[in-house]
PDB file of C-alpha atoms and ligand atoms in Angstrom:
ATOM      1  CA  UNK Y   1       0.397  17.760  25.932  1.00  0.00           C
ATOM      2  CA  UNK Y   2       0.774  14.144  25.193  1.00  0.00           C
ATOM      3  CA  UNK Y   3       1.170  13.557  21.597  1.00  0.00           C
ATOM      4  CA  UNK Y   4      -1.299  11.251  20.089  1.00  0.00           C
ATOM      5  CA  UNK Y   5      -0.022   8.208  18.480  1.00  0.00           C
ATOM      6  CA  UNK Y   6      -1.580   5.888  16.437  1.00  0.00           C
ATOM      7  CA  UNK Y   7      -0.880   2.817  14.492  1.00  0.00           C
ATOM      8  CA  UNK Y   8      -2.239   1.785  10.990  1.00  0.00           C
ATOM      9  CA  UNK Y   9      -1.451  -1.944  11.146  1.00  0.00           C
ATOM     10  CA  UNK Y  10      -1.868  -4.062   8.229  1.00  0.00           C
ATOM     11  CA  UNK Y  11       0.196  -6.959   6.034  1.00  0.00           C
ATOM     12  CA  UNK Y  12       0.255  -4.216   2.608  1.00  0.00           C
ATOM     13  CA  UNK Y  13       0.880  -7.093   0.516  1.00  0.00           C
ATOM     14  CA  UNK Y  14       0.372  -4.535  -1.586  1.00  0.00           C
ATOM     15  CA  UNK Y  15      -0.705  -1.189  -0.488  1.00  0.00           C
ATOM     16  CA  UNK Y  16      -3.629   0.256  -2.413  1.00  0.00           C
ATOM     17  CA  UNK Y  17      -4.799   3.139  -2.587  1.00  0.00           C
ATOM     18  CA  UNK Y  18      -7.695   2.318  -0.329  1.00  0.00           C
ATOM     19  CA  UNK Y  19      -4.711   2.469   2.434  1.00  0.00           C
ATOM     20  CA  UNK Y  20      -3.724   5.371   1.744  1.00  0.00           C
ATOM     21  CA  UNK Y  21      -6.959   7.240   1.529  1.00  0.00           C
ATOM     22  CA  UNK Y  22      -7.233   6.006   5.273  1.00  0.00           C
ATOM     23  CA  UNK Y  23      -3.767   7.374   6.001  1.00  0.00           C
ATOM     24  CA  UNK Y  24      -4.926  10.534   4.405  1.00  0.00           C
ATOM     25  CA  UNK Y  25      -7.920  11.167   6.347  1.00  0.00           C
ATOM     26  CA  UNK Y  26      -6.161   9.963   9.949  1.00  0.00           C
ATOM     27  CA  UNK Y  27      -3.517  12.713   9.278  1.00  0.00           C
ATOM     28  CA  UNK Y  28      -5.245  15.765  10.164  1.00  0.00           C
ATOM     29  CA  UNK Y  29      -6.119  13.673  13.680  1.00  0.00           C
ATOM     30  CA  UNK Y  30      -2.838  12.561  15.364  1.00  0.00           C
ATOM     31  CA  UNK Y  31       0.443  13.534  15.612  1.00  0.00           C
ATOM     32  CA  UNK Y  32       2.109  10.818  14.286  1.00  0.00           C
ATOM     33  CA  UNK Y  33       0.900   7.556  12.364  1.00  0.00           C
ATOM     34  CA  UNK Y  34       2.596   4.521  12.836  1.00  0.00           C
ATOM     35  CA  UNK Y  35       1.841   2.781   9.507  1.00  0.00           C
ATOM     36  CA  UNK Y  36       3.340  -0.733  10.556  1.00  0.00           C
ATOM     37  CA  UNK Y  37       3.489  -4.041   8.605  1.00  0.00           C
ATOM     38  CA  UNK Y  38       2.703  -7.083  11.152  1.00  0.00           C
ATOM     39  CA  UNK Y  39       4.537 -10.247  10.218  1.00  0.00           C
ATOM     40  CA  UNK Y  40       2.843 -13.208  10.868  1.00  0.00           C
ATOM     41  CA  UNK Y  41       5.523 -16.537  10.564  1.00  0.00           C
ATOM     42  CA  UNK Y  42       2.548 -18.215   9.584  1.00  0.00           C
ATOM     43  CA  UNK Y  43       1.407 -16.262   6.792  1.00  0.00           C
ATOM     44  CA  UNK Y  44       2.687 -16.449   3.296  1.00  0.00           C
ATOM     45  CA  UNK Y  45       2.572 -13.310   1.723  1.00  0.00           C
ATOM     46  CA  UNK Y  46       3.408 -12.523  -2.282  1.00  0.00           C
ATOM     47  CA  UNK Y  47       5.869  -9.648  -1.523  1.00  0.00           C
ATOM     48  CA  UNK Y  48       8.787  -9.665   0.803  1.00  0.00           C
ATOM     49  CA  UNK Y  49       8.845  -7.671   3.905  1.00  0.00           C
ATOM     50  CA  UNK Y  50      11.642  -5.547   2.302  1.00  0.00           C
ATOM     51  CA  UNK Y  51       9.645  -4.950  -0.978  1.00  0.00           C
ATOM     52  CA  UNK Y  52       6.471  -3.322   1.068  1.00  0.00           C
ATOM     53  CA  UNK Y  53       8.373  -1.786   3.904  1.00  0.00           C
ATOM     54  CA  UNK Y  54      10.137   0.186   0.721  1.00  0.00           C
ATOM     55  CA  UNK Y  55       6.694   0.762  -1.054  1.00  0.00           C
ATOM     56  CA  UNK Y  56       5.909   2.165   1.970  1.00  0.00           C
ATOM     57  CA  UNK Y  57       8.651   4.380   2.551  1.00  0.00           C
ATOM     58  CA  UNK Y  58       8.308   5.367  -1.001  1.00  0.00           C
ATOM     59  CA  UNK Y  59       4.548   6.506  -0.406  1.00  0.00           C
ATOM     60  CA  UNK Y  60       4.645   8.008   2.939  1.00  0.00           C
ATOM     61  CA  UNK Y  61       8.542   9.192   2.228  1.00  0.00           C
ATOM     62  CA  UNK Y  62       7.546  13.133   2.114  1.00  0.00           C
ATOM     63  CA  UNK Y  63       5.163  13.146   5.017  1.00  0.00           C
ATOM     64  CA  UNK Y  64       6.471  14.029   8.216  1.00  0.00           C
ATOM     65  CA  UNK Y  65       3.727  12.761  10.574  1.00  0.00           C
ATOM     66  CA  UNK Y  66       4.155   9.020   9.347  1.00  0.00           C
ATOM     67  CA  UNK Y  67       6.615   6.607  10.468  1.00  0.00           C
ATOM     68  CA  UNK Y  68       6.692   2.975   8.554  1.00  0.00           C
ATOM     69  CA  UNK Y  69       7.600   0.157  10.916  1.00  0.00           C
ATOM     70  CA  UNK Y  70       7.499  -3.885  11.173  1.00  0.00           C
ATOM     71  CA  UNK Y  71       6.427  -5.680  14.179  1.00  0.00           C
ATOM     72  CA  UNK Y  72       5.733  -8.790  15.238  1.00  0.00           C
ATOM     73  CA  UNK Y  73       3.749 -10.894  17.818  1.00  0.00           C
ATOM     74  CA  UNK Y  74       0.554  -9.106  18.930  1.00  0.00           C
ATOM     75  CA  UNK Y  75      -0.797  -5.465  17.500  1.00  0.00           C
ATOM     76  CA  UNK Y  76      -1.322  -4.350  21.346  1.00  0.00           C
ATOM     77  CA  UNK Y  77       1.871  -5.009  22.248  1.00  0.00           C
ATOM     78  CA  UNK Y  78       3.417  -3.180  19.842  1.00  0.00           C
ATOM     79  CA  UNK Y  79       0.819  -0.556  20.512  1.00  0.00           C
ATOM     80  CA  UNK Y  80       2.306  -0.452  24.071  1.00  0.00           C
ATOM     81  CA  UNK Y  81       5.527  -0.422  23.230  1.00  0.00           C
ATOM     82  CA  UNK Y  82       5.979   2.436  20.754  1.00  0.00           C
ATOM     83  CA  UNK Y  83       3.345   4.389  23.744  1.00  0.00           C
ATOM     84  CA  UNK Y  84       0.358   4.409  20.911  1.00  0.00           C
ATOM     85  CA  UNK Y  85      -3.014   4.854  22.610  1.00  0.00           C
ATOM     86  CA  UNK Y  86      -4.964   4.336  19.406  1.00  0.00           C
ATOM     87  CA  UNK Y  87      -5.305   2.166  16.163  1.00  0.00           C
ATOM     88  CA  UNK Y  88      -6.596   2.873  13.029  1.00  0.00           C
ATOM     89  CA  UNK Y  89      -8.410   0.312  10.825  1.00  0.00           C
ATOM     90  CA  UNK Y  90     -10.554   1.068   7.822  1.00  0.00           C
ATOM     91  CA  UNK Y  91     -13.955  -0.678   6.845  1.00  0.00           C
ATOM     92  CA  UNK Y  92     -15.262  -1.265   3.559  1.00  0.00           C
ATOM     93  CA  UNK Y  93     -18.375  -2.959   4.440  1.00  0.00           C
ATOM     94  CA  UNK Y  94     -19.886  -5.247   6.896  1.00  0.00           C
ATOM     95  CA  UNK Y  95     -18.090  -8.482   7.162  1.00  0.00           C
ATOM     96  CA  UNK Y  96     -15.267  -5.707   7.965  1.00  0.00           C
ATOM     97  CA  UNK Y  97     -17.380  -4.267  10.514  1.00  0.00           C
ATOM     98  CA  UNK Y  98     -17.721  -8.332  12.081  1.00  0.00           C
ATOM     99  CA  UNK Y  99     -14.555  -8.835  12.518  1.00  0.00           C
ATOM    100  CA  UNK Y 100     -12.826  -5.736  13.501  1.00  0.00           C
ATOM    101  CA  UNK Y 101     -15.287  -5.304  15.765  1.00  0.00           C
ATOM    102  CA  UNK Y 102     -14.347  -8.229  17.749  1.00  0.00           C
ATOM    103  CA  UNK Y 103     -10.524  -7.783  17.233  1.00  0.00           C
ATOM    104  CA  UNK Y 104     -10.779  -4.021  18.756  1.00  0.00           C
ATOM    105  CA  UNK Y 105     -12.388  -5.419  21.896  1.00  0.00           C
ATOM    106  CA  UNK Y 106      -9.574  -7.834  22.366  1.00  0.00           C
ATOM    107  CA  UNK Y 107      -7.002  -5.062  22.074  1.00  0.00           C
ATOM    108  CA  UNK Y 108      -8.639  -3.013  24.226  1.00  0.00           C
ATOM    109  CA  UNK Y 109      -8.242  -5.808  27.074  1.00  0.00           C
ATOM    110  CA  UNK Y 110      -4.829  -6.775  25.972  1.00  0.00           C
ATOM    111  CA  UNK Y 111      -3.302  -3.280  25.582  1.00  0.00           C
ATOM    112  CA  UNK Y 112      -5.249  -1.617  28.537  1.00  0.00           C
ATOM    113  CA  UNK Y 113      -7.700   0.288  27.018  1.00  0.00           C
ATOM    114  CA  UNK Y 114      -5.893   1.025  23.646  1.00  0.00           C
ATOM    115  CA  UNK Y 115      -8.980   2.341  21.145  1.00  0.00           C
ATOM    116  CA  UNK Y 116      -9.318   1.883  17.739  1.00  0.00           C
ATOM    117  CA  UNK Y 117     -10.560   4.709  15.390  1.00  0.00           C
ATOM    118  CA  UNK Y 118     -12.395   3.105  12.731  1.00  0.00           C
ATOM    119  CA  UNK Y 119     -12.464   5.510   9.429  1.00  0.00           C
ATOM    120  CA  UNK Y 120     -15.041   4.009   6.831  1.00  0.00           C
ATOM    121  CA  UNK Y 121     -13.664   3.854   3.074  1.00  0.00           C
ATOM    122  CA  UNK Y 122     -14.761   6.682   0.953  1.00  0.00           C
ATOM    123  CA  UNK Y 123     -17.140   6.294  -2.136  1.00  0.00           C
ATOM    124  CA  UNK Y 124     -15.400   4.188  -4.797  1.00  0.00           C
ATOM    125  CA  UNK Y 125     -12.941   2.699  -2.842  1.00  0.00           C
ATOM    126  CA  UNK Y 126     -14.725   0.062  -1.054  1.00  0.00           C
ATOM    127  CA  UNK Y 127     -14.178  -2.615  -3.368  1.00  0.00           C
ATOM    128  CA  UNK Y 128     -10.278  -2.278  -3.284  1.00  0.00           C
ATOM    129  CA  UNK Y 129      -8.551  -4.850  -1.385  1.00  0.00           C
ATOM    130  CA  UNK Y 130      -4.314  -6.019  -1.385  1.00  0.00           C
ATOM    131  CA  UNK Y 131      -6.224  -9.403  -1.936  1.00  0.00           C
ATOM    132  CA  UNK Y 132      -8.213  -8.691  -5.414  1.00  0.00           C
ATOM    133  CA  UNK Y 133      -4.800  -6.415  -6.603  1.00  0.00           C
ATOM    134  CA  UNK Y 134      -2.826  -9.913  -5.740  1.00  0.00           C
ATOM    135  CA  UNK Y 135      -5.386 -12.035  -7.599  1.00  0.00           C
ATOM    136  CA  UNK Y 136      -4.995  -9.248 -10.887  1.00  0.00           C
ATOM    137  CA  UNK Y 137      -1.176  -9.613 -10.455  1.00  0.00           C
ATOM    138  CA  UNK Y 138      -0.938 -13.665 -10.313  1.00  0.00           C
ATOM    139  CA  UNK Y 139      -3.720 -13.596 -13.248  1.00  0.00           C
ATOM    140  CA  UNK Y 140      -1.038 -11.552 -15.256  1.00  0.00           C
ATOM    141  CA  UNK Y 141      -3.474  -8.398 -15.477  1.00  0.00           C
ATOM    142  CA  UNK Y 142      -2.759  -4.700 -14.708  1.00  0.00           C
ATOM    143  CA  UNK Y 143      -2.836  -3.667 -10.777  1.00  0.00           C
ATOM    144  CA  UNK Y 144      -1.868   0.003 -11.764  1.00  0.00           C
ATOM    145  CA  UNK Y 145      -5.310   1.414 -11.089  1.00  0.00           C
ATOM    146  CA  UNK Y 146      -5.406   0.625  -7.578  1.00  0.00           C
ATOM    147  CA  UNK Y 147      -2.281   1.119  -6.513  1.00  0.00           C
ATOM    148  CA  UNK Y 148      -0.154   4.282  -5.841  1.00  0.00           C
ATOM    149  CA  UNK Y 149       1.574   5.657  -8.495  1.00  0.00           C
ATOM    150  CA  UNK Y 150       5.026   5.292  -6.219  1.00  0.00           C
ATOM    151  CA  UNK Y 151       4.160   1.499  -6.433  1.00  0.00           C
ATOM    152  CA  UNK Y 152       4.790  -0.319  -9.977  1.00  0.00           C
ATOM    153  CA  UNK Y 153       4.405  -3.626 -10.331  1.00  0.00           C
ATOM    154  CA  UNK Y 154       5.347  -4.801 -13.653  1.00  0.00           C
ATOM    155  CA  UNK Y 155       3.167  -6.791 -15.437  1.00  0.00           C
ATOM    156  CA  UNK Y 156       3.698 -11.185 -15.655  1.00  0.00           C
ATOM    157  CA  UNK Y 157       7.147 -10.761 -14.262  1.00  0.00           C
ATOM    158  CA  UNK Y 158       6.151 -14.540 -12.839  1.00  0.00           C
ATOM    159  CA  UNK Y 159       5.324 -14.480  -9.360  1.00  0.00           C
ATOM    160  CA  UNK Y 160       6.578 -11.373  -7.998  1.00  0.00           C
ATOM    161  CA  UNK Y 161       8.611 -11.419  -4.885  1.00  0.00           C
TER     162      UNK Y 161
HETATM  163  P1  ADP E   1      -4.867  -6.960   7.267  1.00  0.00           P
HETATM  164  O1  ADP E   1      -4.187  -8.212   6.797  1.00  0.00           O
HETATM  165  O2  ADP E   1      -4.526  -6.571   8.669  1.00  0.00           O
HETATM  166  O3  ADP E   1      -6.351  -6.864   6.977  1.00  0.00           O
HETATM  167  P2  ADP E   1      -4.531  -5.105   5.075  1.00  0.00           P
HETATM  168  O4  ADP E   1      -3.229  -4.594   4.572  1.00  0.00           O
HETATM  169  O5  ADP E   1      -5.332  -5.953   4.149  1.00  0.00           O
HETATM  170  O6  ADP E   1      -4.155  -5.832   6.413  1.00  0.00           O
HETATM  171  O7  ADP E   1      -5.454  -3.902   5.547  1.00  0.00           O
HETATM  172  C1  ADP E   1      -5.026  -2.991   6.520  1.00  0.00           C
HETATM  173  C2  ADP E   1      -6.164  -2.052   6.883  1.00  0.00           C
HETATM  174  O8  ADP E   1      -6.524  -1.273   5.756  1.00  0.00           O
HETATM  175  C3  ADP E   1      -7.446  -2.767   7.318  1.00  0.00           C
HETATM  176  O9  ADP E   1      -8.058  -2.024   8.359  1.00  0.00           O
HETATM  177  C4  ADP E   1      -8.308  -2.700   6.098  1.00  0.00           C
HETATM  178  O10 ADP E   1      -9.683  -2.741   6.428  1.00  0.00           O
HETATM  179  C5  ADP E   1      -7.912  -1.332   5.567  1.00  0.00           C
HETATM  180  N1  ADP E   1      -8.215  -1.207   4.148  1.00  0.00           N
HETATM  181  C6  ADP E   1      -7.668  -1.865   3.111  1.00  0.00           C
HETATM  182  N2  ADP E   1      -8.215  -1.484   1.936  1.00  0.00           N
HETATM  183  C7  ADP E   1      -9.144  -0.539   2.245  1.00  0.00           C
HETATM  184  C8  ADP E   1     -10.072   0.237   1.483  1.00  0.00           C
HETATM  185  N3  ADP E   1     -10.173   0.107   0.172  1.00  0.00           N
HETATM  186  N4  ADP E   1     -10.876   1.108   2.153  1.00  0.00           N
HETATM  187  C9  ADP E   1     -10.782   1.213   3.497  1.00  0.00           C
HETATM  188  N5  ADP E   1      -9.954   0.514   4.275  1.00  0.00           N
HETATM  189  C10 ADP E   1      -9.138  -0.360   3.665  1.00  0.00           C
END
């Protein structure tokens, strides 16, 4: 049988532990999870690509199923070129739901047919986002409880990088 891949795309600038509750739950479903950082040239990000591709590593190190990857240019592509058939995106509530919704129709056109699995964020997790752990970081406050305990991010180190 074929084995079913998937990719968990996403910029992880940091991950949280909303990401890998998703990761978690899409386990028991594929055979192997491409958890994959998309770099976008325009995009600034707080953390370098090396920083979160080794956060990453760090979190997913000890589980066999998951590979951590970089790509660049479009998701489907990528999708095609590692032979995924399926993405994985998580949604915490409906302005989620609005735009994913129009993204996973576009990659199912541009990467013939690809489907994304959408897994829905678990009680108490749906207010986690990379962008409200980056806004306690810059403000000099403590990330810790949203992120996993692999990932430590010292406190007012000035903009970390
Ligand atoms: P992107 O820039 O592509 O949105 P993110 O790293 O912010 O990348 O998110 C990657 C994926 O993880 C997205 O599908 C996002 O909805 C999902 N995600 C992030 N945080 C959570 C959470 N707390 N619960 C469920 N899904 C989440």
């Amino acid at each position: 049988m074929t084995p079913k891949i998937a990719v968990f795309p996403g910029s992880f600038d940091p991950i949280t532990i909303g990401h890998v509750e998703i990761v978690k739950r899409a386990l028991p479903l594929f055979d192997q999870i491409y958890v994959a950082i998309g770099v976008n040239s325009q995009k600034k990000y707080l953390f370098s690509l090396e920083q979160r591709i080794e956060w990453l590593k760090t979190v997913f190190g000890k589980e066999p199923k998951v590979i951590v990857d970089h790509f660049e240019n479009l998701t489907a592509h990528y999708c095609l070129r590692i032979g995924a058939k399926y993405l994985i995106r998580g949604l915490r509530n409906a302005s989620d739901f609005d735009y994913e919704k129009t993204i996973s129709q576009l990659n199912s056109i541009v990467g013939n047919g690809i489907d994304t699995i959408f897994l829905i964020s678990e009680p108490g997790y749906s207010h986690i986002s990379s962008t409200i752990v980056r806004e306690i970081i810059i403000g000099g406050g403590d990330a810790t409880p949203f992120l996993p305990a692999e990932v430590k991010i010292e406190i007012l180190k000035g903009f970390p990088r």
